[in-house]
Short mmCIF file of C-alpha atoms and ligand atoms in Angstrom, two decimals:
data_model
loop_
_atom_site.label_atom_id
_atom_site.label_comp_id
_atom_site.label_asym_id
_atom_site.label_seq_id
_atom_site.Cartn_x
_atom_site.Cartn_y
_atom_site.Cartn_z
CA UNK W 1 16.02 63.13 -22.85
CA UNK W 2 14.81 60.16 -24.94
CA UNK W 3 11.01 59.91 -24.41
CA UNK W 4 9.63 56.61 -23.19
CA UNK W 5 6.59 54.95 -24.78
CA UNK W 6 3.44 55.56 -22.68
CA UNK W 7 3.10 51.81 -22.26
CA UNK W 8 6.35 51.81 -20.30
CA UNK W 9 4.92 54.00 -17.56
CA UNK W 10 5.19 52.01 -14.39
CA UNK W 11 1.67 51.91 -12.97
CA UNK W 12 0.91 51.29 -9.33
CA UNK W 13 -0.26 47.73 -9.92
CA UNK W 14 2.99 46.70 -11.67
CA UNK W 15 5.02 48.29 -8.86
CA UNK W 16 2.93 46.57 -6.19
CA UNK W 17 3.55 43.23 -7.99
CA UNK W 18 7.30 43.95 -8.16
CA UNK W 19 7.38 44.73 -4.44
CA UNK W 20 5.37 41.57 -3.67
CA UNK W 21 7.80 39.52 -5.75
CA UNK W 22 10.77 41.02 -3.88
CA UNK W 23 9.24 40.09 -0.53
CA UNK W 24 8.45 36.58 -1.83
CA UNK W 25 12.11 36.14 -3.02
CA UNK W 26 13.34 37.61 0.31
CA UNK W 27 11.47 34.97 2.30
CA UNK W 28 13.06 32.11 0.28
CA UNK W 29 16.73 33.06 -0.22
CA UNK W 30 19.17 30.55 -1.75
CA UNK W 31 22.97 30.67 -1.61
CA UNK W 32 25.31 30.95 -4.62
CA UNK W 33 25.00 28.09 -7.05
CA UNK W 34 21.90 26.62 -5.41
CA UNK W 35 19.33 29.19 -6.63
CA UNK W 36 17.02 26.49 -8.05
CA UNK W 37 13.65 27.69 -6.67
CA UNK W 38 14.53 31.36 -7.24
CA UNK W 39 15.34 30.58 -10.87
CA UNK W 40 12.05 28.71 -11.27
CA UNK W 41 10.04 31.59 -9.90
CA UNK W 42 11.81 34.08 -12.16
CA UNK W 43 11.53 31.88 -15.29
CA UNK W 44 7.84 31.41 -14.71
CA UNK W 45 7.20 35.16 -14.27
CA UNK W 46 9.21 35.90 -17.43
CA UNK W 47 7.19 33.38 -19.39
CA UNK W 48 3.93 35.05 -18.31
CA UNK W 49 5.34 38.20 -19.89
CA UNK W 50 5.76 36.36 -23.16
CA UNK W 51 9.56 36.43 -23.09
CA UNK W 52 11.66 33.79 -24.78
CA UNK W 53 13.26 32.19 -21.73
CA UNK W 54 16.55 30.30 -21.43
CA UNK W 55 17.24 28.43 -18.20
CA UNK W 56 20.22 26.55 -16.70
CA UNK W 57 22.65 29.23 -17.88
CA UNK W 58 25.98 28.73 -16.09
CA UNK W 59 24.14 26.52 -13.55
CA UNK W 60 20.84 28.08 -12.47
CA UNK W 61 20.94 31.30 -14.55
CA UNK W 62 17.84 32.53 -16.38
CA UNK W 63 17.71 34.83 -19.40
CA UNK W 64 14.51 36.46 -20.69
CA UNK W 65 14.62 37.86 -24.22
CA UNK W 66 12.35 40.66 -25.39
CA UNK W 67 12.11 42.37 -28.78
CA UNK W 68 14.23 41.74 -31.85
CA UNK W 69 16.92 43.42 -33.85
CA UNK W 70 20.50 42.95 -34.92
CA UNK W 71 21.90 44.55 -31.75
CA UNK W 72 21.40 43.26 -28.18
CA UNK W 73 21.48 45.05 -24.83
CA UNK W 74 21.89 42.87 -21.77
CA UNK W 75 20.77 43.98 -18.33
CA UNK W 76 21.99 41.84 -15.46
CA UNK W 77 20.57 41.04 -12.03
CA UNK W 78 21.70 38.36 -9.59
CA UNK W 79 19.83 35.36 -8.18
CA UNK W 80 21.83 34.57 -5.05
CA UNK W 81 21.56 35.36 -1.34
CA UNK W 82 24.19 35.06 1.43
CA UNK W 83 24.91 32.44 4.11
CA UNK W 84 24.19 34.98 6.87
CA UNK W 85 21.40 34.87 9.46
CA UNK W 86 19.04 37.76 8.92
CA UNK W 87 18.17 39.96 11.89
CA UNK W 88 14.61 40.09 13.22
CA UNK W 89 12.70 42.93 11.70
CA UNK W 90 11.02 42.83 8.35
CA UNK W 91 7.64 41.14 7.96
CA UNK W 92 9.13 39.37 4.89
CA UNK W 93 12.15 38.11 6.90
CA UNK W 94 13.97 35.07 5.54
CA UNK W 95 12.29 31.79 6.36
CA UNK W 96 15.53 29.89 5.66
CA UNK W 97 17.74 29.60 8.74
CA UNK W 98 21.18 31.15 8.22
CA UNK W 99 20.46 32.43 4.68
CA UNK W 100 19.36 35.95 3.77
CA UNK W 101 18.99 38.36 0.87
CA UNK W 102 21.38 40.83 2.54
CA UNK W 103 22.97 42.25 -0.61
CA UNK W 104 19.69 43.34 -2.18
CA UNK W 105 19.73 40.92 -5.11
CA UNK W 106 16.02 40.36 -4.41
CA UNK W 107 15.54 44.05 -5.19
CA UNK W 108 17.63 43.93 -8.38
CA UNK W 109 15.45 40.99 -9.58
CA UNK W 110 12.29 42.97 -8.74
CA UNK W 111 13.62 45.90 -10.81
CA UNK W 112 14.03 43.60 -13.82
CA UNK W 113 10.55 42.20 -13.16
CA UNK W 114 9.16 45.75 -13.51
CA UNK W 115 11.22 46.24 -16.69
CA UNK W 116 9.93 42.95 -18.13
CA UNK W 117 6.39 43.97 -17.35
CA UNK W 118 6.85 47.19 -19.29
CA UNK W 119 8.53 45.37 -22.24
CA UNK W 120 5.64 42.91 -22.36
CA UNK W 121 3.17 45.77 -22.91
CA UNK W 122 5.28 47.41 -25.66
CA UNK W 123 8.08 45.51 -27.29
CA UNK W 124 11.48 47.30 -27.41
CA UNK W 125 12.85 48.41 -30.80
CA UNK W 126 15.94 46.36 -30.17
CA UNK W 127 16.76 42.98 -28.67
CA UNK W 128 16.92 43.02 -24.83
CA UNK W 129 18.26 40.20 -22.70
CA UNK W 130 17.39 40.32 -19.00
CA UNK W 131 19.98 38.09 -17.34
CA UNK W 132 19.38 36.70 -13.87
CA UNK W 133 22.90 35.52 -13.08
CA UNK W 134 23.71 32.82 -10.49
CA UNK W 135 26.51 32.86 -7.89
CA UNK W 136 27.53 36.49 -7.95
CA UNK W 137 28.72 36.39 -4.30
CA UNK W 138 31.38 33.72 -4.96
CA UNK W 139 32.59 35.24 -8.23
CA UNK W 140 31.76 32.01 -10.04
CA UNK W 141 28.51 32.99 -11.79
CA UNK W 142 29.62 35.44 -14.47
CA UNK W 143 32.42 33.06 -15.56
CA UNK W 144 29.99 30.13 -15.71
CA UNK W 145 27.46 32.13 -17.77
CA UNK W 146 30.15 33.39 -20.19
CA UNK W 147 31.49 29.80 -20.62
CA UNK W 148 28.05 28.28 -21.16
CA UNK W 149 27.56 27.38 -24.86
CA UNK W 150 23.93 28.51 -24.49
CA UNK W 151 25.20 32.08 -23.89
CA UNK W 152 26.54 32.36 -27.45
CA UNK W 153 23.00 32.94 -28.83
CA UNK W 154 22.34 35.60 -26.14
CA UNK W 155 25.68 37.38 -26.34
CA UNK W 156 25.00 41.11 -26.22
CA UNK W 157 26.68 44.12 -27.85
CA UNK W 158 26.52 45.96 -24.58
CA UNK W 159 25.83 45.04 -20.96
CA UNK W 160 24.63 47.19 -18.08
CA UNK W 161 23.78 46.59 -14.45
CA UNK W 162 23.16 48.42 -11.17
CA UNK W 163 23.86 47.68 -7.57
CA UNK W 164 22.28 49.40 -4.58
CA UNK W 165 24.75 51.08 -2.29
CA UNK W 166 24.06 52.02 1.37
CA UNK W 167 25.47 55.27 2.81
CA UNK W 168 24.59 57.15 -0.38
CA UNK W 169 21.40 59.26 -0.38
CA UNK W 170 18.34 57.20 -1.42
CA UNK W 171 18.11 57.14 -5.23
CA UNK W 172 21.34 59.07 -5.81
CA UNK W 173 23.56 57.77 -8.62
CA UNK W 174 27.26 57.02 -8.52
CA UNK W 175 28.56 56.46 -12.06
CA UNK W 176 31.86 56.99 -13.87
CA UNK W 177 33.92 55.71 -16.69
CA UNK W 178 36.91 53.50 -15.72
CA UNK W 179 37.43 51.36 -12.62
CA UNK W 180 34.37 51.11 -10.33
CA UNK W 181 35.12 48.00 -8.22
CA UNK W 182 38.32 46.13 -7.31
CA UNK W 183 39.65 42.73 -8.43
CA UNK W 184 40.04 40.22 -5.61
CA UNK W 185 41.20 36.64 -5.11
CA UNK W 186 41.43 34.31 -2.15
CA UNK W 187 44.50 32.07 -1.63
CA UNK W 188 44.24 29.12 0.75
CA UNK W 189 47.52 27.59 1.78
CA UNK W 190 47.98 24.17 3.44
CA UNK W 191 51.32 23.44 5.21
CA UNK W 192 52.40 19.91 6.17
CA UNK W 193 55.08 19.17 8.76
CA UNK W 194 55.28 16.46 11.42
CA UNK W 195 53.20 16.19 14.59
CA UNK W 196 54.95 15.29 17.85
CA UNK W 197 54.50 15.30 21.64
CA UNK W 198 54.57 18.85 23.06
CA UNK W 199 57.34 17.60 25.38
CA UNK W 200 59.42 16.61 22.34
CA UNK W 201 58.86 19.30 19.68
CA UNK W 202 62.30 18.49 18.26
CA UNK W 203 60.96 15.09 17.15
CA UNK W 204 58.44 16.82 14.89
CA UNK W 205 58.32 19.72 12.47
CA UNK W 206 55.90 22.51 13.43
CA UNK W 207 54.95 25.06 10.73
CA UNK W 208 54.22 27.53 13.58
CA UNK W 209 57.18 29.84 13.05
CA UNK W 210 56.78 29.89 9.25
CA UNK W 211 53.10 30.76 9.72
CA UNK W 212 53.93 33.51 12.23
CA UNK W 213 56.47 35.07 9.85
CA UNK W 214 54.25 34.77 6.79
CA UNK W 215 51.31 36.67 8.27
CA UNK W 216 53.07 40.06 8.56
CA UNK W 217 55.09 39.41 5.34
CA UNK W 218 51.88 38.90 3.35
CA UNK W 219 50.21 41.91 4.96
CA UNK W 220 53.25 44.01 4.03
CA UNK W 221 52.50 43.45 0.32
CA UNK W 222 49.68 46.00 0.75
CA UNK W 223 50.29 49.51 -0.57
CA UNK W 224 49.13 52.54 1.39
CA UNK W 225 47.70 54.46 -1.55
CA UNK W 226 44.08 55.50 -2.25
CA UNK W 227 41.79 52.83 -3.76
CA UNK W 228 41.58 54.79 -7.05
CA UNK W 229 45.37 54.66 -7.51
CA UNK W 230 46.16 51.97 -10.13
CA UNK W 231 48.97 50.77 -7.79
CA UNK W 232 46.43 50.03 -5.02
CA UNK W 233 46.87 46.58 -3.46
CA UNK W 234 45.68 45.03 -0.23
CA UNK W 235 46.61 41.68 1.23
CA UNK W 236 44.37 40.74 4.16
CA UNK W 237 45.04 37.60 6.15
CA UNK W 238 41.51 36.31 6.71
CA UNK W 239 42.19 33.01 8.48
CA UNK W 240 45.05 31.15 10.10
CA UNK W 241 45.10 27.83 11.98
CA UNK W 242 47.99 25.91 13.57
CA UNK W 243 47.39 22.27 14.43
CA UNK W 244 44.59 21.65 16.97
CA UNK W 245 44.08 23.46 20.31
CA UNK W 246 45.81 20.91 22.56
CA UNK W 247 48.51 21.56 25.14
CA UNK W 248 50.02 18.09 24.62
CA UNK W 249 50.68 18.28 20.91
CA UNK W 250 53.30 20.11 18.88
CA UNK W 251 51.43 20.84 15.65
CA UNK W 252 52.39 19.18 12.36
CA UNK W 253 50.14 21.11 10.00
CA UNK W 254 48.69 24.54 9.44
CA UNK W 255 46.54 26.53 7.10
CA UNK W 256 46.37 30.16 6.08
CA UNK W 257 44.00 32.24 4.02
CA UNK W 258 44.83 35.57 2.45
CA UNK W 259 42.54 37.76 0.33
CA UNK W 260 44.30 39.78 -2.31
CA UNK W 261 42.66 42.96 -3.66
CA UNK W 262 43.78 45.42 -6.37
CA UNK W 263 42.13 48.10 -8.49
CA UNK W 264 43.18 46.44 -11.74
CA UNK W 265 43.69 42.90 -13.02
CA UNK W 266 47.28 43.50 -14.08
CA UNK W 267 48.27 44.55 -10.59
CA UNK W 268 46.49 41.42 -9.25
CA UNK W 269 48.78 39.24 -11.35
CA UNK W 270 51.81 40.95 -9.91
CA UNK W 271 50.48 40.78 -6.33
CA UNK W 272 49.55 37.11 -6.62
CA UNK W 273 53.03 36.27 -7.99
CA UNK W 274 54.68 38.06 -5.04
CA UNK W 275 52.38 36.38 -2.47
CA UNK W 276 53.09 32.96 -4.04
CA UNK W 277 56.80 33.70 -3.94
CA UNK W 278 56.70 34.55 -0.23
CA UNK W 279 54.66 31.44 0.58
CA UNK W 280 57.04 29.21 -1.42
CA UNK W 281 60.15 30.72 0.20
CA UNK W 282 59.04 31.17 3.80
CA UNK W 283 57.02 27.93 3.87
CA UNK W 284 59.50 25.87 1.85
CA UNK W 285 60.01 23.26 4.59
CA UNK W 286 56.31 22.55 4.76
CA UNK W 287 55.35 21.75 1.14
CA UNK W 288 52.79 24.53 0.85
CA UNK W 289 49.83 23.72 -1.36
CA UNK W 290 48.02 26.81 -2.68
CA UNK W 291 44.44 26.79 -3.94
CA UNK W 292 42.61 29.79 -5.44
CA UNK W 293 39.12 30.73 -4.31
CA UNK W 294 36.45 33.32 -5.25
CA UNK W 295 38.47 35.09 -7.98
CA UNK W 296 36.84 38.34 -9.13
CA UNK W 297 37.89 40.43 -12.14
CA UNK W 298 38.17 44.19 -11.75
CA UNK W 299 35.08 46.14 -12.86
CA UNK W 300 35.96 48.82 -15.40
CA UNK W 301 33.17 50.83 -17.00
CA UNK W 302 33.56 51.12 -20.79
CA UNK W 303 33.03 54.58 -22.42
CA UNK W 304 29.98 53.82 -24.63
CA UNK W 305 28.12 51.82 -21.93
CA UNK W 306 28.89 54.54 -19.38
CA UNK W 307 27.53 57.16 -21.80
CA UNK W 308 24.36 55.09 -22.18
CA UNK W 309 23.85 55.02 -18.39
CA UNK W 310 24.68 58.76 -18.18
CA UNK W 311 21.79 59.49 -20.55
CA UNK W 312 19.51 57.05 -18.71
CA UNK W 313 20.12 58.76 -15.33
CA UNK W 314 19.83 62.38 -16.49
CA UNK W 315 18.04 64.48 -13.89
CA UNK W 316 18.75 62.09 -11.00
CA UNK W 317 20.87 63.29 -8.08
CA UNK W 318 24.58 62.42 -8.38
CA UNK W 319 27.23 61.57 -5.82
CA UNK W 320 30.95 61.80 -6.32
CA UNK W 321 33.72 59.91 -4.54
CA UNK W 322 31.84 56.70 -3.70
CA UNK W 323 33.53 54.70 -6.45
CA UNK W 324 35.77 52.90 -7.19
CA UNK W 325 34.76 50.71 -4.28
CA UNK W 326 36.99 48.18 -2.60
CA UNK W 327 34.57 45.23 -2.72
CA UNK W 328 34.46 43.26 -5.94
CA UNK W 329 31.62 42.76 -8.38
CA UNK W 330 31.25 39.68 -10.55
CA UNK W 331 29.69 41.83 -13.28
CA UNK W 332 33.21 43.14 -14.01
CA UNK W 333 33.99 39.92 -15.84
CA UNK W 334 31.41 40.68 -18.52
CA UNK W 335 33.25 43.95 -19.03
CA UNK W 336 36.44 42.11 -19.91
CA UNK W 337 34.64 40.62 -22.99
CA UNK W 338 31.74 42.97 -23.77
CA UNK W 339 31.44 46.82 -23.52
CA UNK W 340 29.83 47.12 -20.10
CA UNK W 341 29.03 49.60 -17.31
CA UNK W 342 27.53 49.41 -13.88
CA UNK W 343 26.08 52.21 -11.79
CA UNK W 344 25.47 52.37 -8.07
CA UNK W 345 22.18 53.56 -6.69
CA UNK W 346 22.06 55.02 -3.13
CA UNK W 347 20.07 52.91 -0.60
CA UNK W 348 19.96 55.77 1.93
CA UNK W 349 22.54 57.46 4.15
CA UNK W 350 21.26 55.63 7.27
CA UNK W 351 20.70 52.31 5.57
CA UNK W 352 22.51 49.24 7.03
CA UNK W 353 25.58 48.15 4.99
CA UNK W 354 25.51 45.38 2.40
CA UNK W 355 25.99 41.88 3.93
CA UNK W 356 24.88 43.17 7.37
CA UNK W 357 22.27 41.04 9.16
CA UNK W 358 19.82 43.95 9.24
CA UNK W 359 20.18 44.97 5.57
CA UNK W 360 16.90 44.99 3.61
CA UNK W 361 16.66 46.37 0.04
CA UNK W 362 14.65 49.61 -0.03
CA UNK W 363 11.53 49.05 -2.13
CA UNK W 364 11.58 52.76 -3.10
CA UNK W 365 14.49 51.93 -5.44
CA UNK W 366 12.38 49.58 -7.60
CA UNK W 367 10.66 52.28 -9.71
CA UNK W 368 13.85 54.31 -9.91
CA UNK W 369 15.98 51.35 -11.03
CA UNK W 370 13.33 50.15 -13.52
CA UNK W 371 12.98 53.61 -15.10
CA UNK W 372 16.75 53.92 -15.47
CA UNK W 373 16.85 50.61 -17.36
CA UNK W 374 13.86 51.45 -19.53
CA UNK W 375 15.52 54.74 -20.45
CA UNK W 376 18.72 52.80 -21.17
CA UNK W 377 16.84 50.54 -23.54
CA UNK W 378 15.27 53.56 -25.28
CA UNK W 379 18.68 55.24 -25.68
CA UNK W 380 20.23 51.99 -26.96
CA UNK W 381 17.42 51.54 -29.50
CA UNK W 382 17.67 55.14 -30.66
CA UNK W 383 21.42 54.87 -31.14
CA UNK W 384 21.01 51.98 -33.55
CA UNK W 385 22.67 53.67 -36.46
CA UNK W 386 25.51 55.07 -34.38
CA UNK W 387 28.71 53.16 -33.96
CA UNK W 388 28.72 52.13 -30.33
CA UNK W 389 31.63 50.06 -29.16
ZN1 LIG V 401 27.08 40.91 -1.97
ZN1 LIG V 402 25.53 42.19 -4.43
#
């Protein structure tokens, strides 16, 4: 295993600071795209470590650059929390009503804080960009960062990330080459007919029957195959509304939301085309207007980046069968442009699920995650002369 410089040993004071930062971030969560204060806190900590800091990346994103060299490794964390009310429990419970760090992004940021602290004591022998990405939960953040002209100067040769994952043993690693998380996309459809008196429905045009037929037709686009099958597809109707709840009115408008999910982007294109076809045909009388929401690319781990994480996690317990997972990960979009890989780190078999009101990132993962990334940096630096692509 590549040895780490002594200065990268995570001492108890650094770890205590990282935990304190996580609790501070946890108390002040901000939703996707509005992570202004979180970004300020992170940028200020990164500056105290002597990093070159870029702010306002793709909105509120922050990047901290350490070391120098002709090759760059990017490690990504996320700034955003969720619009979910956190359950009573932790001493550091959210102080913002209806918003909570219930995906563990506070912990991912604390891990990068510990990494930054180590890099400030001993500069890496390569260029390292620690990216704190905005708006992961809506799937908008990675796109915005990649499209930001400021990102050109930070563009890495390789990108890595980790996400904590409940139901896996604490600190166990799930990692593999190829697909690790699904692509997904939300379609919102608005139908317009003609409202009339409930006593005279024939005077109006209700989209009710079209809506009722579309719901099972869309659901039937799903394929009953395992998630890891490249043909996997799932169409979940997530919302439907017909007019207003009144007994005196025959409705003249309706709306429908369906979430499409596939293992791979190519299958998503096919599924979306079929869903659009059904909506256009079955809703033809009601001028359906479709808008796309929260599009996520698939997440496919590239060979060289996966090999890097394999070396960085040597000796840690492994779990099989946990990935590919059905939820989507915005990090996947980086992988469509840059060799990238993401690993999943167990949050404990009894830990509440991600996005549950009682989820709280386990602080015990901070030193484990930080050491994985520091080892990754060491491996990346040592492989300088190799061709990695
Ligand atoms: Zn999440
Ligand atoms: Zn997350």
